[in-house]
CSV table of C-alpha atoms in Angstrom, one decimal:
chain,number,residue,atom,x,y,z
L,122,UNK,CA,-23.1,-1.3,9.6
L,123,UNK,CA,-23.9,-2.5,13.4
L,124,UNK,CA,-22.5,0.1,15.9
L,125,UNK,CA,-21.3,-1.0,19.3
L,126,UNK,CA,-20.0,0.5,22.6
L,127,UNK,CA,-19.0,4.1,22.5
L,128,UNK,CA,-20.2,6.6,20.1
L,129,UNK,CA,-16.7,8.1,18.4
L,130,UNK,CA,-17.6,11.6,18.7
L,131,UNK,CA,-16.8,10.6,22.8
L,132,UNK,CA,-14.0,9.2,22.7
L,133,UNK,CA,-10.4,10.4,22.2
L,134,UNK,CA,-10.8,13.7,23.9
L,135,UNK,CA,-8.3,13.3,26.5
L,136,UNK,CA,-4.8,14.5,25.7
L,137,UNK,CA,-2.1,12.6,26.4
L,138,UNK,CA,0.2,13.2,29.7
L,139,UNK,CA,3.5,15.0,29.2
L,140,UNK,CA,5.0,17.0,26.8
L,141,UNK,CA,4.6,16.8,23.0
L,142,UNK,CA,7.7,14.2,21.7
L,143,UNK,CA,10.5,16.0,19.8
L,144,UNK,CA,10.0,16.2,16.3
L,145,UNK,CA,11.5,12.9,14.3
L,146,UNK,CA,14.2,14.6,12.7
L,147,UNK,CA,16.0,14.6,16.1
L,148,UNK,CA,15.2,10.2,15.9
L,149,UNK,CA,18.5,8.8,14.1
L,150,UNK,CA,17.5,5.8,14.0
L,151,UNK,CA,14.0,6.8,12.2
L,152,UNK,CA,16.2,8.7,9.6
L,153,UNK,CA,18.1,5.9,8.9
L,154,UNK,CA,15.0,3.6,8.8
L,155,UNK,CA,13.3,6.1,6.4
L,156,UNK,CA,16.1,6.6,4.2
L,157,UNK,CA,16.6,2.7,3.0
L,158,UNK,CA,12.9,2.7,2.9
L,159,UNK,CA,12.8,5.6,0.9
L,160,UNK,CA,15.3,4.3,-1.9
L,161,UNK,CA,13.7,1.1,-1.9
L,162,UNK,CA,10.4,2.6,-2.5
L,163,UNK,CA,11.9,4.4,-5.3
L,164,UNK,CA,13.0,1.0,-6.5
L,165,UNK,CA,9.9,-0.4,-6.4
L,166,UNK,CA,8.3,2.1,-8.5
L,167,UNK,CA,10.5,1.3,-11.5
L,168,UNK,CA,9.3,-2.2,-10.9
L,169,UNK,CA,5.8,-1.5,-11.0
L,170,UNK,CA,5.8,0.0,-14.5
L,171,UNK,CA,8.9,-2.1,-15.7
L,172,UNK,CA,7.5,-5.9,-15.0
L,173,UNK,CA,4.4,-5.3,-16.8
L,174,UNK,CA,5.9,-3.6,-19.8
L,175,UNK,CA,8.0,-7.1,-19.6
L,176,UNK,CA,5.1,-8.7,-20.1
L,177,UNK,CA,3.1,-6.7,-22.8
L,178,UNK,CA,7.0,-5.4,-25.0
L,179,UNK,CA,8.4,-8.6,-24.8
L,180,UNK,CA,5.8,-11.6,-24.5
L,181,UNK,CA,2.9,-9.3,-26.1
L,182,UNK,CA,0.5,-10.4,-23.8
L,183,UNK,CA,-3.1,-9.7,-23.5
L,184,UNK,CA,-5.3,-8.4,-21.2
L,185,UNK,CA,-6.2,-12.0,-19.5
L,186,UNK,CA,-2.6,-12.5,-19.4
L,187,UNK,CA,-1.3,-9.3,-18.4
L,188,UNK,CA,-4.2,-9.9,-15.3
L,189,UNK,CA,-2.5,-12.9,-14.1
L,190,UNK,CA,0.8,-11.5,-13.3
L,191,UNK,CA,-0.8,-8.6,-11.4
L,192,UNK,CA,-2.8,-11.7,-9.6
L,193,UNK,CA,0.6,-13.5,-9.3
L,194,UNK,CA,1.8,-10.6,-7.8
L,195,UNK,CA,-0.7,-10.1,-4.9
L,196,UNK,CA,-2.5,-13.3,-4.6
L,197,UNK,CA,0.2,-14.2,-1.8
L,198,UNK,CA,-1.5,-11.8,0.6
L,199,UNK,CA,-4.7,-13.5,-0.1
L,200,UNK,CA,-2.7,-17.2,0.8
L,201,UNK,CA,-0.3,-16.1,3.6
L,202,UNK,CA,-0.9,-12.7,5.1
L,203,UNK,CA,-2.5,-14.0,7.9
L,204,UNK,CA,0.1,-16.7,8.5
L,205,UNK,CA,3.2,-14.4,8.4
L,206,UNK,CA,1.0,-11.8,10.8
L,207,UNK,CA,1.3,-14.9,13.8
L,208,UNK,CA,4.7,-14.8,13.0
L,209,UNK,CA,5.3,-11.4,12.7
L,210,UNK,CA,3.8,-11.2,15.8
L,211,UNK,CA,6.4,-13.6,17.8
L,212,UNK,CA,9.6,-13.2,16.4
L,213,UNK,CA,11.4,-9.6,16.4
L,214,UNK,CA,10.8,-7.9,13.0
L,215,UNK,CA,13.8,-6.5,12.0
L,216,UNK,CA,15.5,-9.7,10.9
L,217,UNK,CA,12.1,-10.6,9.1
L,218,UNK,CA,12.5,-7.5,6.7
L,219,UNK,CA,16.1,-8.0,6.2
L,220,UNK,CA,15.4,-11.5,5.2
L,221,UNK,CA,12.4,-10.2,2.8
L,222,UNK,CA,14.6,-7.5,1.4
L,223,UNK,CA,17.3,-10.0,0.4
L,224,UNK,CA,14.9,-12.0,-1.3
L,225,UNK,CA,13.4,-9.1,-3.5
L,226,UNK,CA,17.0,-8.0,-4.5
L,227,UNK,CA,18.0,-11.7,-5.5
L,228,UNK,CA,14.1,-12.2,-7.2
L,229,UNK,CA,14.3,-8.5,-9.4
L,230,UNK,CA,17.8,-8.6,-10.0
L,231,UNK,CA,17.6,-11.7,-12.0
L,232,UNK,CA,14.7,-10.8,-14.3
L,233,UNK,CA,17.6,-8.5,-16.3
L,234,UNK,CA,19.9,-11.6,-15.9
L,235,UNK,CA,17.7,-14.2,-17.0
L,236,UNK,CA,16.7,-11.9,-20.3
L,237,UNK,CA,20.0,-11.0,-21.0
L,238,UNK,CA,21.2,-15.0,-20.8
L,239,UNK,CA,17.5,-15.2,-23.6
L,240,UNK,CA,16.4,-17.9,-20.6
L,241,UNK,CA,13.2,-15.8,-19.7
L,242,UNK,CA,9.9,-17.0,-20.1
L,243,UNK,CA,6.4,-16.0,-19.5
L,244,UNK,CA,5.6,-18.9,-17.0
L,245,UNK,CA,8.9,-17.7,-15.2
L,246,UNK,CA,8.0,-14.0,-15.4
L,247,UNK,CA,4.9,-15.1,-13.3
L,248,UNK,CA,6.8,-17.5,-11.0
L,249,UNK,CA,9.3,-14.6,-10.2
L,250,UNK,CA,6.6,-12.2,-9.6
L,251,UNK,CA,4.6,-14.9,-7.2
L,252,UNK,CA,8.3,-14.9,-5.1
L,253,UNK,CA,8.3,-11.4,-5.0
L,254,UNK,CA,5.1,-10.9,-3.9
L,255,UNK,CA,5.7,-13.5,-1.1
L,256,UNK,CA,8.3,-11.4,0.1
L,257,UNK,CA,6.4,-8.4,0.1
L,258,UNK,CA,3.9,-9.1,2.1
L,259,UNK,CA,6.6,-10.3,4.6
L,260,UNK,CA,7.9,-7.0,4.4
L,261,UNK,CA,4.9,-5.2,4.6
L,262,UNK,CA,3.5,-7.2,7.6
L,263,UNK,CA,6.7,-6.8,9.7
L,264,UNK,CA,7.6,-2.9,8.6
L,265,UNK,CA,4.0,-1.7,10.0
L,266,UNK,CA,4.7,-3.6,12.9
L,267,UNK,CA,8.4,-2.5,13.7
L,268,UNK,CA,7.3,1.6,13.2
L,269,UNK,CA,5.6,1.4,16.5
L,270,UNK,CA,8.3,-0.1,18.2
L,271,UNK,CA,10.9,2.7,16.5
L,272,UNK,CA,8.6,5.1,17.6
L,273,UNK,CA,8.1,4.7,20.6
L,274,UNK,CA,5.9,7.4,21.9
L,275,UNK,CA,2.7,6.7,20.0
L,276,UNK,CA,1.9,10.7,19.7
L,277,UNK,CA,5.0,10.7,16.0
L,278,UNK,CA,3.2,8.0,14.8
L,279,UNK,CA,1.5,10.7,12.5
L,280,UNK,CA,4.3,12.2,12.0
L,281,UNK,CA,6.3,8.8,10.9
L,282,UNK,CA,3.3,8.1,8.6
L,283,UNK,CA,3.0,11.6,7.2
L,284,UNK,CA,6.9,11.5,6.4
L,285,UNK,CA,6.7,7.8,5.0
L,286,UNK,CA,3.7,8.4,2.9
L,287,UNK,CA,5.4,11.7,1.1
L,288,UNK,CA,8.6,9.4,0.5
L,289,UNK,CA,6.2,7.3,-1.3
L,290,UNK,CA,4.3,9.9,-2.8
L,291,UNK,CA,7.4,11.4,-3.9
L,292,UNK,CA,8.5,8.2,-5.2
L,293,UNK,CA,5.3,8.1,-6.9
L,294,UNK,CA,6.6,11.3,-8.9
L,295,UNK,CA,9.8,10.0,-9.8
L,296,UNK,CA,9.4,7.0,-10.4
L,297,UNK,CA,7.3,5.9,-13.2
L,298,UNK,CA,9.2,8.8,-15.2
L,299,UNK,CA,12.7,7.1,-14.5
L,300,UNK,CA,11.1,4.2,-15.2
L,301,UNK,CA,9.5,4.8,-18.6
L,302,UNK,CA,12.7,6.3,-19.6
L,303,UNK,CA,15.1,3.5,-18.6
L,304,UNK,CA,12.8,1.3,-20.5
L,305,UNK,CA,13.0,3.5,-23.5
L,306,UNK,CA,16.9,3.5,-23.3
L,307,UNK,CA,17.6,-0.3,-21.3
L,308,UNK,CA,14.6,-2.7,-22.5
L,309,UNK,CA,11.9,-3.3,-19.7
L,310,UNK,CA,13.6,-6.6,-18.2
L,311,UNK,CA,17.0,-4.2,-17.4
L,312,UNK,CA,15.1,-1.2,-15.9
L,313,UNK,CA,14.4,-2.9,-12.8
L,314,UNK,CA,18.0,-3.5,-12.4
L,315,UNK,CA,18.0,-0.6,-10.7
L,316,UNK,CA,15.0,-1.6,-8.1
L,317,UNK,CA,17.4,-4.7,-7.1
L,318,UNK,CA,20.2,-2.5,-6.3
L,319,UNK,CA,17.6,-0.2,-4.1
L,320,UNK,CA,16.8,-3.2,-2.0
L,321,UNK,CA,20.6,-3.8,-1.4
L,322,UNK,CA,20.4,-0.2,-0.1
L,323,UNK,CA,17.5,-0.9,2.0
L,324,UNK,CA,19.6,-4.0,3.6
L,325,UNK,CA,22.3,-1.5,4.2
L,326,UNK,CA,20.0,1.0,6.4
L,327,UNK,CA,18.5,-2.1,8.2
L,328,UNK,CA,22.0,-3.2,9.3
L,329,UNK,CA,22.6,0.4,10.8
L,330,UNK,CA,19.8,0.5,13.4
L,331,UNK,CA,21.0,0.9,16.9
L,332,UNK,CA,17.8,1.1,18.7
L,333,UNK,CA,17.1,-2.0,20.2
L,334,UNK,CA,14.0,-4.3,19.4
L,335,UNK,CA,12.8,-5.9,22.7
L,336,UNK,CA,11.8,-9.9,22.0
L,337,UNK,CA,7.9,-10.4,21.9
L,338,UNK,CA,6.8,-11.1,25.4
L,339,UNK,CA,6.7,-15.2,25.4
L,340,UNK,CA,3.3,-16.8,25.7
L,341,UNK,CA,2.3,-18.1,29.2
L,342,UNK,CA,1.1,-21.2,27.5
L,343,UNK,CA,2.2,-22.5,23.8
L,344,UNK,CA,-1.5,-21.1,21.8
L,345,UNK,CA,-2.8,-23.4,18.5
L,346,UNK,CA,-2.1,-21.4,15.2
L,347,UNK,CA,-5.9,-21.7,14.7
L,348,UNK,CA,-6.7,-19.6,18.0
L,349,UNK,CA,-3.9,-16.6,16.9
L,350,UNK,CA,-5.3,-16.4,13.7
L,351,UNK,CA,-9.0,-16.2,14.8
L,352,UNK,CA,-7.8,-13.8,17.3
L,353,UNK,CA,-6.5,-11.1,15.3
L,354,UNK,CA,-9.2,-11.9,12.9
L,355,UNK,CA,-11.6,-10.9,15.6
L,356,UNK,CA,-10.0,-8.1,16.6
L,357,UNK,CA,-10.2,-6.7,13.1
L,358,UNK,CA,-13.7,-7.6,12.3
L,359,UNK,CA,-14.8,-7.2,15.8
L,360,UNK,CA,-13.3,-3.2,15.7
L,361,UNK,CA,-16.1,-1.2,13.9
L,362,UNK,CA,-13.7,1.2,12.5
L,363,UNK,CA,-10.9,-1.7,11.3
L,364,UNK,CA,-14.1,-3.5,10.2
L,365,UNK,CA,-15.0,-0.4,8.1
L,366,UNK,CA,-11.6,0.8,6.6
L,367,UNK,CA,-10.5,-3.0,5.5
L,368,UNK,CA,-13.9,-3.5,3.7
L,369,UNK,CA,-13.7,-0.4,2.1
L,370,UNK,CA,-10.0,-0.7,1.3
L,371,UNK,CA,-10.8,-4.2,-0.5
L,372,UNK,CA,-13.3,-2.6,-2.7
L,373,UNK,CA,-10.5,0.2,-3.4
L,374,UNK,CA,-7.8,-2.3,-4.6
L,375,UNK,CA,-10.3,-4.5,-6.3
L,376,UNK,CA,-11.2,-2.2,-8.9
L,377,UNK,CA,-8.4,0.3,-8.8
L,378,UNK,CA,-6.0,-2.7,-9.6
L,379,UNK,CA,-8.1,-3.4,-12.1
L,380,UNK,CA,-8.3,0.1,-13.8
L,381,UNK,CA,-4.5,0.4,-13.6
L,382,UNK,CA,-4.4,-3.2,-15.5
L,383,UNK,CA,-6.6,-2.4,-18.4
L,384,UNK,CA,-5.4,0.8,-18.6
L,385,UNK,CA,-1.8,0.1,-19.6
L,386,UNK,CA,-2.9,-2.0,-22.2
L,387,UNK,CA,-5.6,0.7,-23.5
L,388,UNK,CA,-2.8,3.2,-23.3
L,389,UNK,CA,-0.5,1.0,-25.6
L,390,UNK,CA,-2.9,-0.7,-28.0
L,391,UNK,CA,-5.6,1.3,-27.9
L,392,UNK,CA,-4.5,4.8,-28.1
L,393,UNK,CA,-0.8,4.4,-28.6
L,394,UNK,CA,0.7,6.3,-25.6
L,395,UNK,CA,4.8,4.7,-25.6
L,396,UNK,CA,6.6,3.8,-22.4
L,397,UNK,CA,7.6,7.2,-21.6
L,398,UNK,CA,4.7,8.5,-22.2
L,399,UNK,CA,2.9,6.0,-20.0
L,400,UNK,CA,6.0,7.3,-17.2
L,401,UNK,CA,4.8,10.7,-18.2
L,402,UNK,CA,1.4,10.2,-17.0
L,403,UNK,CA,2.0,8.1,-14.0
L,404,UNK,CA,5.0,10.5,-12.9
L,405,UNK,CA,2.8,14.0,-13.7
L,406,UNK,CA,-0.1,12.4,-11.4
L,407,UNK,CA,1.7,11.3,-8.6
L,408,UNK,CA,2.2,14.8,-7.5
L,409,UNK,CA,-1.3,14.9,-6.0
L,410,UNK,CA,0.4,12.0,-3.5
L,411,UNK,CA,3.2,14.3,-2.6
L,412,UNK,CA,0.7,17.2,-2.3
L,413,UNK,CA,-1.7,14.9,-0.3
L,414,UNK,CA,1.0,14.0,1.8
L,415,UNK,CA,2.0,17.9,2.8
L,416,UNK,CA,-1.6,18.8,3.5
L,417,UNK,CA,-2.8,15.7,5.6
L,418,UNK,CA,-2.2,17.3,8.9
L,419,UNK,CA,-3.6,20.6,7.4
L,420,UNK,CA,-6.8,18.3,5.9
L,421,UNK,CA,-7.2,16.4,9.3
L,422,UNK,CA,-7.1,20.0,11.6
L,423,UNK,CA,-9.6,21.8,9.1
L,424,UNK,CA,-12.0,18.8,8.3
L,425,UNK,CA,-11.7,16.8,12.0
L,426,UNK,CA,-10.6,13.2,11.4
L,427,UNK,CA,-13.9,11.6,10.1
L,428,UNK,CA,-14.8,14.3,7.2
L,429,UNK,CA,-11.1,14.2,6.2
L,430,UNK,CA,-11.3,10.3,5.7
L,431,UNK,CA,-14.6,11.0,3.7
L,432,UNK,CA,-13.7,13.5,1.6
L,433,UNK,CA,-10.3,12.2,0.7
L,434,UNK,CA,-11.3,8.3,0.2
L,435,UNK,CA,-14.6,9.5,-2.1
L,436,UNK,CA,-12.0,11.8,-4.3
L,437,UNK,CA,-9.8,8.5,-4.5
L,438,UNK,CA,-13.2,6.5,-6.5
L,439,UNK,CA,-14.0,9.3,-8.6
L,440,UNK,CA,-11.0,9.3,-10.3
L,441,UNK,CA,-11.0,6.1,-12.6
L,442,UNK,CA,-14.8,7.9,-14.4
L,443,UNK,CA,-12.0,10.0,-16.0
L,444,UNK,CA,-10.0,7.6,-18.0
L,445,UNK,CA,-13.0,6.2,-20.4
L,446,UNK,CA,-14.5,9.8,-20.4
L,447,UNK,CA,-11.1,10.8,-22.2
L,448,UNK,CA,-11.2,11.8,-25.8
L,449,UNK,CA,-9.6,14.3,-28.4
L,450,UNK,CA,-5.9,14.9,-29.6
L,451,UNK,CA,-3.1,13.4,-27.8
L,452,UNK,CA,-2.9,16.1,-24.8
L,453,UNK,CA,-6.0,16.2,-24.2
L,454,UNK,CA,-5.9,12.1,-23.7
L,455,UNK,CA,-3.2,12.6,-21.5
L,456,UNK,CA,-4.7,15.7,-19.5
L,457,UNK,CA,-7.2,13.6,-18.7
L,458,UNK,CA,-5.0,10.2,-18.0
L,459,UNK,CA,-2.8,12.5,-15.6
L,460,UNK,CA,-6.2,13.9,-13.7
L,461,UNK,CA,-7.6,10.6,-13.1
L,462,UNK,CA,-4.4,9.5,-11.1
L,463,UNK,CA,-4.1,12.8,-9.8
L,464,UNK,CA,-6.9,12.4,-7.7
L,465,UNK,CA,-6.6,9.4,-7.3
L,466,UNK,CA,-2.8,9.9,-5.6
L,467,UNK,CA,-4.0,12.8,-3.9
L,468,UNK,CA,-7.0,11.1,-1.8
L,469,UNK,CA,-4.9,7.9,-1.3
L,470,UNK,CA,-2.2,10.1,0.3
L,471,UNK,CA,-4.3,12.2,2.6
L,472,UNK,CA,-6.7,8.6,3.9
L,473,UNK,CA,-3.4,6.7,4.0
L,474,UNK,CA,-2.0,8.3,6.9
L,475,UNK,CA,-5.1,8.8,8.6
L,476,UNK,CA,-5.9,5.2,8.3
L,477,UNK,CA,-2.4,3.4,9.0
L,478,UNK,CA,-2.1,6.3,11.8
L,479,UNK,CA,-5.5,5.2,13.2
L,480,UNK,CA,-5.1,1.2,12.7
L,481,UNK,CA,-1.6,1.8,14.8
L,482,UNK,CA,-2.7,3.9,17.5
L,483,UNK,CA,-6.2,1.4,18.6
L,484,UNK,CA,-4.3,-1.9,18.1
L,485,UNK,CA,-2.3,-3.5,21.1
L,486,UNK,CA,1.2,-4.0,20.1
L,487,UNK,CA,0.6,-7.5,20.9
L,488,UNK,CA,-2.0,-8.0,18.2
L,489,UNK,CA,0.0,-5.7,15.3
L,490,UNK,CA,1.2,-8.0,13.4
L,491,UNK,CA,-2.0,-10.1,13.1
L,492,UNK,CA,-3.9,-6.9,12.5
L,493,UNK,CA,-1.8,-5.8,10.0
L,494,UNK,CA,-1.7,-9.0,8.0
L,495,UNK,CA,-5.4,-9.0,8.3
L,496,UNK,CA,-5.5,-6.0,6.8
L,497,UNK,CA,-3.0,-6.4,4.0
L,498,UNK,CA,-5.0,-9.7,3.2
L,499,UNK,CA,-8.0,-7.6,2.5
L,500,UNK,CA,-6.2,-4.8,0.8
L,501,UNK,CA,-4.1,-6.7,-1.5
L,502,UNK,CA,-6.2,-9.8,-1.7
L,503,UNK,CA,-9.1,-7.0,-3.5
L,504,UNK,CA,-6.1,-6.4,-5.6
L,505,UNK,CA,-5.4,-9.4,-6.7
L,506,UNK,CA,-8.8,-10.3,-7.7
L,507,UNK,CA,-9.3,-7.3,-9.8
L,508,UNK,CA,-6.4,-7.6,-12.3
L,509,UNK,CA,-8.1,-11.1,-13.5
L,510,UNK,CA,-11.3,-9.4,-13.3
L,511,UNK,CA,-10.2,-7.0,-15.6
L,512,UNK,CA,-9.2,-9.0,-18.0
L,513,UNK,CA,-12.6,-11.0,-18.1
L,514,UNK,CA,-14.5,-8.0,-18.4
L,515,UNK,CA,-12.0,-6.7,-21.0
L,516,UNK,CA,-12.7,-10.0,-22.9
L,517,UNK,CA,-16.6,-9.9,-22.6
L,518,UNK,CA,-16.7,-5.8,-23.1
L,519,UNK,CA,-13.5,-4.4,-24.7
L,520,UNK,CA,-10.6,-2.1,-22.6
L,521,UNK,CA,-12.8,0.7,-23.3
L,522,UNK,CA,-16.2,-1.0,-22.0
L,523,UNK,CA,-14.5,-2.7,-19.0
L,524,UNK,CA,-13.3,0.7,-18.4
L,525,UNK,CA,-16.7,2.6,-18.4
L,526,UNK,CA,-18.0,-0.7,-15.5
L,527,UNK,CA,-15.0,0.0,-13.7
L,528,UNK,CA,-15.7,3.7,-13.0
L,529,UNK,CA,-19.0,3.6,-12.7
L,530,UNK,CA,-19.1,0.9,-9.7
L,531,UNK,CA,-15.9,2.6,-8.2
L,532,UNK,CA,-17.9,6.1,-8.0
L,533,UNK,CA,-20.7,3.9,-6.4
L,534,UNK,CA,-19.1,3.4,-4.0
L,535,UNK,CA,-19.5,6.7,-2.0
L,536,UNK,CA,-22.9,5.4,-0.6
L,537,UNK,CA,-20.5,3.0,1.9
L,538,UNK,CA,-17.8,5.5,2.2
L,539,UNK,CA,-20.7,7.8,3.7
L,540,UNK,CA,-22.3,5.5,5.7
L,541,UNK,CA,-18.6,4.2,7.5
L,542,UNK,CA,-18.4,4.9,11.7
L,543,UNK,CA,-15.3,6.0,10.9
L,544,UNK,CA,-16.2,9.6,9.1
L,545,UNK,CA,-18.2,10.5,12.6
L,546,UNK,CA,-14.7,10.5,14.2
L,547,UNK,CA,-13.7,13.8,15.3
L,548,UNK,CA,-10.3,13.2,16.5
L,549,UNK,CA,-7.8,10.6,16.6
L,550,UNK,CA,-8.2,7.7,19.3
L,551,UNK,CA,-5.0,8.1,22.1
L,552,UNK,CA,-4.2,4.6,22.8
L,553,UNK,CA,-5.4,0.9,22.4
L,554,UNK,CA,-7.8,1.5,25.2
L,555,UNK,CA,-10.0,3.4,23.1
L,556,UNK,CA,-9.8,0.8,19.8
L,557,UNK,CA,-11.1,-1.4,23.0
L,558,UNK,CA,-14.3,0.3,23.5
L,559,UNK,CA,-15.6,0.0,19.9
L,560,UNK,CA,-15.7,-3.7,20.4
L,561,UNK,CA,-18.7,-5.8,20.5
């Protein structure tokens, strides 16, 4: 990759002026924030496992099949990131989430409904996971937006991201567990009942914030939507380390998306694992994204900013070589199952706060919104061509073949992960001013 302006080992020495900020337990209004984000997040996880199982337990889907919902799922960011981040970006964000959270709770809760009333069908199961994925990139756009505005003093955003990224991490845990049981005892379609009722929750602690959200500064002169979008666009692509983290991150959801796709089915079908088992695995292995989360600071202070990135991303696409490795009895199948996402959680949590911390701290707040939904349409559009992908590859080379291609091009991927600007980083940047100086 082309390098311009400032080598990173030179910038971001200076410390900022006055004393350290109070620690964010003191921050009511982060608390509250954190804690409906926290119980939604929880939510979510049931989802995650629950929807597919839907799919394969009560349509018995395929692999093709089981790709398209995943793609139906993410393909929104792909089509309207960029839009909502123009948006996002003019309009105060708080109302923006409530509005998105509203529409998950109404979209989830009436999978159960719909089942129950025998009115759900596949092509409906897709159409209600295409609505929910419109809504969550809404969400997503406008939540990584609002923390620096909550936060004011951009010395917690580590701290915010730390403490968000263990909630999900712990969620993680919890989650597919919970899940995989309340399918075992519910049916699939009634497990995310519980995931609608967590968005409710998460309207709740919205409603509650005091702090208030200034409105965006008003344009001195009304801008084409064409010129916005270019301009975040080229403040992404134009940034050497955005540049570098958002390709990167593609080619991370790209083929773990499509690992986590063919590996429920090969789980199922191919080895038999049931949905608690399956809840098992996912649960046990989330704890290397708690533990990631607990040790990030520790990571970044041992291993300066840039090795910690490395380390932690490369750890993240050697994971899915694991899964068509596995062989043997039954725990040995799932000692390996649990490793593979246990590294994989692990180095997601650790580069997940240093990245979102990093894309936060070098991006005017002006531009946040565009930069995040620039971001998320790399992220999640990689995502949502991998589940489809998957299924091709599972057609042409079996779960177990598509597998093998799957790790093999995701441990690849170190060469890039080595070669990134942003593992000669020493530090993190202090402000804007120093994202400014890696521009072309």
């Amino acid at each position: 990759m082309t390098e311009h302006g400032t080598h990173p080992e030179a910038v971001a020495t200076a410390e900022p002026a006055g004393p350290p900020p109070r620690s964010l337990w003191h921050h009511r209004d982060f608390m509250v924030f954190w804690t409906g984000e926290a119980l939604s997040l929880y939510g979510t996880q049931i989802t995650a496992l629950a929807l597919p199982l839907t799919a394969v337990l009560v349509f018995d889907v395929g692999a093709e099949q089981l790709g398209l919902l995943r793609f139906a799922q993410l393909v929104p960011f792909l089509g309207l990131a960029l839009l909502f981040g123009v948006w996002v970006d003019r309009v105060r964000k708080r109302p923006v989430m409530l509005g998105a959270n509203l529409a998950r709770m109404v979209l989830i809760g009436l999978v159960p409904v719909l089942y129950h009333y025998d009115l759900l069908t596949l092509p409906l199961l897709y159409l209600l996971a295409l609505g929910v994925g419109i809504a969550t990139v809404l969400f997503d756009v406008s939540w990584m937006s609002y923390v620096p505005v909550l936060v004011r003093d951009r010395r917690s955003l580590l701290e915010a991201n730390s403490k968000l990224n263990a909630t999900l991490s712990s969620a993680d845990i919890a989650g597919p567990g919970v899940a995989g049981t309340l399918v075992s005892a519910f049916s699939a379609p009634f497990a995310m009942t519980a995931n609608a009722f967590s968005y409710a929750v998460s309207v709740v602690s919205l409603l509650l914030i005091r702090t208030p959200e200034p409105a965006p500064a008003a344009p001195r002169e009304k801008r084409p939507l064409r010129a916005e979008l270019a301009e975040g666009l080229r403040w992404v692509f134009g940034n050497r380390w955005l540049r570098a983290i958002g390709l990167v991150g593609c080619s991370c959801n790209f083929l773990l998306t499509m690992v986590q796709s063919l590996f429920l089915l090969y789980a199922v079908r191919d080895k038999g694992l049931s949905a608690a088992a399956i809840g098992f695995v996912m649960g046990a292995a989330a704890v290397g994204g708690l533990l990631g989360a607990l040790v990030s600071g520790t990571v970044v202070r041992r291993l300066t900013v840039g090795r910690a990135y490395q380390v932690s991303v490369s750890v993240i696409f050697l994971g899915p070589l694991l899964i068509p490795v596995a062989a043997g009895p039954s725990w040995l199948l799932m000692l390996f199952f649990v490793a593979s996402f246990f590294v994989e959680y692990f180095g997601a949590s650790v580069s997940n706060v240093l990245i979102v911390s990093l894309r936060q701290t070098i991006t005017p707040q002006h531009l946040m919104g565009r930069m995040t939904a620039a971001m998320r349409m790399l992220l999640y559009g990689g995502g949502a061509l991998g589940g489809p992908v998957g299924g091709l590859l599972a057609a042409l080379a079996g779960l177990h073949g598509a597998l093998w291609i799957a790790g093999v091009v995701s441990a690849a991927m170190l060469v890039p992960i080595f070669l990134s600007p942003v593992g000669r980083l020493r530090t993190m940047p202090t402000g804007p001013e120093d994202g400014a100086l890696t521009t072309p």
